[in-house]
XYZ file of C-alpha atoms in Angstrom:
380
model
C 54.491 27.183 19.925
C 52.098 28.837 16.991
C 53.675 26.160 14.071
C 53.343 22.987 16.805
C 49.727 23.760 17.340
C 49.002 24.228 13.307
C 50.782 21.037 12.905
C 48.962 19.140 15.437
C 45.686 20.832 13.835
C 46.501 19.951 10.401
C 47.235 15.710 11.568
C 43.609 16.050 13.579
C 41.708 17.338 10.459
C 43.451 15.236 8.121
C 42.803 11.922 10.318
C 39.009 13.160 10.344
C 38.755 13.213 7.028
C 40.668 9.916 6.221
C 38.173 8.111 8.960
C 35.157 10.284 7.421
C 36.468 9.440 3.600
C 37.385 5.479 5.049
C 33.370 4.964 6.155
C 32.447 6.318 2.977
C 34.294 4.480 0.541
C 33.576 0.997 2.138
C 29.772 1.347 1.736
C 30.261 3.259 -1.733
C 32.700 1.052 -3.721
C 31.272 -2.362 -2.038
C 30.736 -4.677 -4.782
C 26.778 -6.441 -4.647
C 25.037 -8.638 -6.493
C 21.934 -7.390 -7.769
C 18.709 -9.407 -7.676
C 17.454 -9.537 -11.048
C 13.647 -7.941 -11.143
C 12.051 -8.934 -14.137
C 8.982 -6.168 -14.432
C 9.431 -4.046 -11.646
C 10.306 -0.561 -12.204
C 10.326 0.648 -8.982
C 12.259 -1.898 -7.038
C 16.415 -2.074 -6.960
C 17.583 -4.891 -4.210
C 21.358 -5.847 -4.092
C 23.098 -7.806 -1.852
C 26.550 -6.878 -0.100
C 28.490 -9.062 1.835
C 26.355 -8.996 5.154
C 23.593 -6.496 3.987
C 20.694 -5.921 1.559
C 19.587 -2.695 0.217
C 16.459 -2.403 -1.119
C 15.638 1.160 -2.914
C 12.195 1.949 -3.870
C 11.729 4.738 -6.587
C 9.709 7.400 -5.660
C 6.486 6.438 -7.936
C 5.054 10.418 -7.981
C 8.590 11.963 -8.256
C 10.818 10.492 -11.250
C 14.721 10.593 -10.601
C 14.003 10.629 -6.934
C 14.161 7.735 -3.580
C 10.763 7.361 -2.162
C 12.853 4.639 0.400
C 16.148 2.902 0.971
C 16.222 -0.158 3.220
C 19.498 -1.844 4.658
C 18.136 -5.435 5.903
C 20.366 -6.921 8.104
C 20.568 -10.076 9.987
C 19.319 -9.979 13.721
C 21.555 -9.130 16.739
C 25.028 -8.032 14.530
C 26.251 -4.977 16.024
C 22.611 -3.097 15.862
C 24.193 0.539 17.095
C 27.081 0.554 14.851
C 24.631 -0.910 11.846
C 22.440 2.318 12.517
C 25.325 4.577 12.384
C 26.482 3.023 9.129
C 23.443 2.924 7.313
C 22.408 6.728 8.700
C 20.533 7.263 4.771
C 17.625 4.878 5.269
C 16.210 2.449 7.238
C 17.524 -0.179 8.699
C 15.619 -3.671 8.845
C 16.646 -6.813 11.132
C 15.898 -9.902 9.268
C 13.786 -12.255 8.934
C 10.796 -10.081 10.282
C 9.424 -11.852 13.034
C 5.949 -9.466 14.274
C 4.495 -7.337 11.675
C 1.941 -4.792 12.142
C 0.165 -5.061 8.510
C -2.191 -2.390 7.352
C -4.174 -3.594 4.210
C -6.172 -6.671 3.663
C -3.946 -7.259 0.399
C -0.939 -8.069 2.482
C -2.539 -9.901 5.305
C -3.632 -12.335 2.550
C -0.413 -12.198 1.156
C 1.742 -13.282 3.999
C -0.790 -15.678 5.090
C -0.190 -17.186 1.691
C 3.424 -17.622 2.040
C 2.694 -19.419 5.753
C 3.691 -15.777 7.681
C 0.130 -15.558 9.291
C 1.281 -15.832 12.560
C 3.883 -13.038 12.099
C 0.852 -10.654 11.409
C 0.218 -9.082 15.226
C -1.804 -6.060 14.610
C -3.597 -4.403 11.767
C -5.555 -2.039 10.946
C -9.431 -1.334 10.059
C -10.152 -4.763 11.054
C -13.516 -5.226 9.797
C -12.058 -4.719 6.405
C -9.678 -7.645 6.676
C -11.266 -10.276 5.085
C -8.804 -12.648 5.057
C -10.628 -15.754 7.429
C -7.120 -16.698 9.275
C -6.442 -13.207 10.366
C -10.199 -12.700 11.422
C -9.870 -15.704 13.589
C -6.715 -14.005 15.273
C -8.583 -11.231 16.167
C -11.358 -12.730 17.767
C -8.832 -15.014 19.856
C -7.400 -11.994 20.565
C -3.963 -12.897 18.602
C -4.224 -10.486 16.442
C -5.047 -6.369 17.555
C -6.993 -3.920 16.058
C -5.356 -0.997 15.820
C -7.723 1.648 14.644
C -7.820 3.530 11.701
C -5.201 3.077 9.348
C -4.835 6.628 8.601
C -4.964 7.414 12.187
C -4.431 4.431 14.274
C -3.656 3.972 18.107
C 0.045 4.295 18.331
C -0.418 2.874 21.786
C -2.041 -0.316 20.612
C 0.391 -0.584 17.633
C 3.508 -0.329 20.580
C 1.793 -2.623 22.977
C 2.086 -5.596 20.180
C 5.777 -4.638 19.843
C 5.739 -5.461 16.000
C 9.263 -5.310 14.159
C 7.933 -3.290 11.424
C 4.303 -1.673 10.079
C 3.668 -2.281 6.853
C 1.539 0.444 4.951
C 0.575 1.697 1.465
C 2.110 5.064 0.306
C 0.083 7.872 -1.088
C 1.303 11.056 -2.945
C 1.083 14.409 -1.041
C -0.043 12.515 2.396
C 2.007 14.369 4.755
C 3.503 11.941 6.015
C 2.436 9.076 8.758
C 1.757 11.398 11.683
C 2.637 9.797 14.703
C 3.012 6.547 13.062
C 6.437 7.713 12.325
C 7.313 9.008 15.509
C 7.200 6.151 17.838
C 11.068 4.535 16.575
C 8.737 1.653 14.579
C 10.100 1.310 11.032
C 7.255 1.743 8.660
C 7.820 -0.747 4.924
C 5.840 2.034 2.025
C 4.295 -1.190 0.218
C 3.958 0.855 -3.368
C 3.753 -1.681 -5.634
C 0.331 -0.716 -6.222
C 1.729 2.098 -8.473
C 3.655 0.035 -10.603
C 2.117 0.329 -14.527
C 1.907 -3.624 -15.280
C -0.013 -6.362 -13.653
C 3.426 -8.649 -13.643
C 5.305 -5.756 -12.120
C 2.783 -5.202 -9.093
C 2.858 -8.945 -8.509
C 6.686 -9.248 -8.106
C 7.131 -7.248 -5.056
C 6.395 -10.534 -3.441
C 9.743 -11.141 -3.767
C 10.833 -8.353 -2.029
C 8.519 -9.256 1.030
C 9.762 -12.873 1.030
C 13.167 -11.578 1.443
C 11.799 -9.403 4.119
C 10.150 -12.456 6.295
C 12.892 -14.925 5.376
C 11.397 -17.192 2.784
C 12.360 -15.947 -0.576
C 12.590 -19.272 -2.210
C 9.232 -19.824 -1.536
C 8.045 -16.034 -2.700
C 10.381 -16.350 -5.615
C 8.156 -19.627 -6.366
C 4.942 -18.058 -6.044
C 6.102 -15.173 -8.120
C 7.392 -17.709 -11.173
C 3.665 -19.424 -11.125
C 1.548 -16.663 -11.347
C 4.021 -15.179 -14.185
C 3.932 -18.356 -16.077
C 0.135 -19.125 -15.494
C -0.696 -15.127 -16.724
C 2.206 -15.408 -19.885
C 0.360 -18.386 -20.946
C -2.920 -17.006 -20.784
C -1.804 -13.503 -22.741
C -0.402 -15.968 -25.866
C -3.740 -18.135 -25.695
C -5.693 -14.611 -25.760
C -3.567 -13.940 -28.783
C -4.050 -17.133 -30.425
C -8.067 -16.239 -30.238
C -7.886 -12.766 -31.946
C -9.384 -9.707 -31.234
C -12.097 -10.324 -28.382
C -15.023 -8.191 -27.666
C -15.050 -4.389 -27.224
C -15.687 -3.580 -23.654
C -16.913 -0.980 -20.944
C -15.530 -0.604 -17.363
C -16.992 0.373 -13.803
C -19.426 2.773 -13.639
C -20.614 6.385 -12.715
C -19.856 7.776 -9.035
C -21.745 10.641 -8.487
C -21.095 12.874 -11.632
C -17.826 11.153 -12.501
C -16.903 8.169 -14.365
C -13.831 6.761 -13.135
C -12.086 4.781 -16.368
C -9.049 2.915 -16.227
C -5.937 4.860 -18.115
C -4.780 2.951 -20.895
C -1.663 2.109 -18.873
C -3.277 1.258 -15.343
C -2.904 -2.357 -14.077
C -6.388 -3.097 -15.557
C -5.896 -1.192 -18.615
C -2.971 -3.311 -19.259
C -4.877 -6.719 -18.063
C -7.339 -5.727 -20.940
C -5.021 -5.556 -23.608
C -3.188 -8.650 -22.603
C -6.875 -10.286 -22.608
C -7.227 -8.743 -26.122
C -10.076 -6.511 -25.596
C -11.103 -3.720 -27.746
C -10.795 -1.061 -25.250
C -11.583 2.547 -25.955
C -9.101 3.808 -23.672
C -6.275 1.040 -24.634
C -4.083 4.297 -26.020
C -4.507 6.454 -23.306
C -1.114 7.089 -21.492
C -2.572 7.707 -18.277
C -1.659 4.966 -15.457
C -4.084 5.804 -13.294
C -8.280 6.341 -13.698
C -9.633 8.992 -15.850
C -12.335 11.071 -14.806
C -14.993 11.484 -17.239
C -18.843 12.478 -17.652
C -21.591 10.272 -18.934
C -21.621 11.726 -21.918
C -18.051 11.165 -23.132
C -18.133 7.358 -21.832
C -21.553 7.083 -23.887
C -19.961 8.947 -26.796
C -17.155 6.772 -26.657
C -18.264 3.004 -25.565
C -21.701 3.160 -25.699
C -21.770 0.681 -28.054
C -19.327 -1.716 -26.182
C -20.415 -5.587 -26.523
C -19.863 -6.315 -22.899
C -19.972 -4.076 -19.420
C -17.478 -5.106 -16.883
C -18.014 -3.481 -13.097
C -17.137 -3.787 -9.789
C -19.045 -3.291 -6.793
C -19.924 -3.756 -2.928
C -23.010 -4.793 -1.481
C -24.010 -7.924 0.739
C -26.340 -9.041 -2.083
C -25.952 -9.690 -6.023
C -26.248 -6.339 -8.294
C -29.573 -6.506 -10.367
C -30.472 -4.824 -13.529
C -33.010 -3.064 -12.295
C -30.863 -1.814 -8.863
C -28.265 -0.911 -11.779
C -30.668 1.163 -13.609
C -31.953 3.022 -10.129
C -28.260 4.220 -9.743
C -28.270 6.185 -12.864
C -31.174 6.026 -15.823
C -28.935 6.770 -18.341
C -27.397 3.600 -18.205
C -30.104 2.307 -20.074
C -28.671 3.625 -22.972
C -25.886 1.758 -23.147
C -25.798 -1.309 -25.470
C -24.261 -3.955 -22.971
C -27.254 -2.942 -20.756
C -29.879 -3.186 -22.967
C -28.777 -6.202 -24.493
C -28.104 -7.983 -20.827
C -23.835 -8.652 -21.383
C -23.272 -6.706 -18.048
C -20.858 -8.817 -15.285
C -20.476 -7.772 -12.123
C -17.602 -8.465 -9.604
C -19.093 -7.785 -6.163
C -15.688 -6.754 -3.997
C -17.807 -7.091 -0.369
C -18.436 -11.416 -1.023
C -15.359 -12.124 -3.325
C -11.594 -11.856 -2.881
C -11.015 -9.129 -5.350
C -8.937 -6.978 -3.438
C -6.862 -9.833 -1.575
C -6.318 -11.896 -4.595
C -5.701 -10.057 -7.518
C -2.572 -7.678 -7.081
C -0.449 -11.037 -6.262
C -2.466 -13.274 -8.301
C -3.172 -11.113 -11.586
C -3.299 -14.460 -13.194
C -6.785 -15.254 -11.887
C -7.986 -11.914 -12.677
C -6.675 -12.311 -16.695
C -8.380 -15.663 -16.441
C -11.905 -14.180 -15.848
C -11.346 -11.376 -18.858
C -10.486 -14.099 -21.319
C -13.859 -15.704 -20.252
C -15.864 -12.545 -20.727
C -13.871 -11.008 -23.616
C -13.732 -14.723 -25.836
C -16.706 -16.604 -24.739
C -15.475 -19.182 -27.694
C -12.671 -20.154 -25.835
C -13.545 -23.626 -24.166
C -11.840 -25.100 -20.886
C -11.022 -22.389 -19.099
C -11.953 -22.304 -15.143
C -15.510 -21.018 -13.721
C -15.609 -17.040 -13.699
C -13.682 -16.465 -9.939
C -14.922 -12.605 -9.295
C -17.241 -11.646 -12.253
C -20.591 -13.171 -12.495
C -23.422 -11.882 -15.397
C -25.781 -10.249 -13.948
C -29.468 -11.844 -13.848
C -32.150 -11.180 -15.718
């Protein structure tokens, strides 16, 4: 009797192990086609028979995964898929309804002809995309409140397939937003360290919404335009020396050499004092350091937010130390009013447009470039 029971138990264990091993083998040994990404260092996309796996590397923890997504066609054994793909988030594609928490992604989706797929936004007053504002006024797009603490009841009311939001380091998670069962798309492209790597994420979003061909074509145009401008800058030789942005409180946040702005200044041929810096974020500097290292820069480009154009007197009223800067004294200051322009909406996925502005400012002798799009020289 004892031997019989042991025999039955052994058979059951082997059978269970075989079933479990079989499932793991079918997923891990399946061969897929990797979608070739030209610049991105955070995205990996592999197409398999019947589904696609998209993985986002954790930009704050090298070697770790931020998120794994399984993109599957709609209405095909949903429960079975969720069990098979338990180590990631299942996204039914193409996405038909999305809550989008950032203005830049609203702008991109609208450009790709997907504006009608946006059913909810966060921080509506900061969404400067005209189409989305029209839809909000018409009641077809709902404001779900503050992006960091949205009203989850409003999100649930609009029944989005996904929520698109930006992850942050040490954010502590997404609170109630991740408890309501709606997949979160973590839009981490802003952590890429080159302008074109960031822009290439439009291909991932195109895949999610079923417009891959259109997104790929748009990216090819951006890539070609950016590199043509980069070559034009190289032919023009070394450009003017440049100082970037302005002091906030007691700190001047200067773009690191490996930040997207730092990379673009390099591509534009700028003489940037922090070009060799290895930081991909911003440097926190006192004014004295900026003055010593970049006080003699030929030109000063800065961003600001206002309902009117900035003047030299207003700039000086913010901080009297600015009068010590060569570019201020010689009135070679160019400002980008982010309130009255589409700087934040355009430039992440159209870095070529910003590079064109930089090229024109840093190489005033180059002819044939279009008018400045974001920056304008401060009035006397």
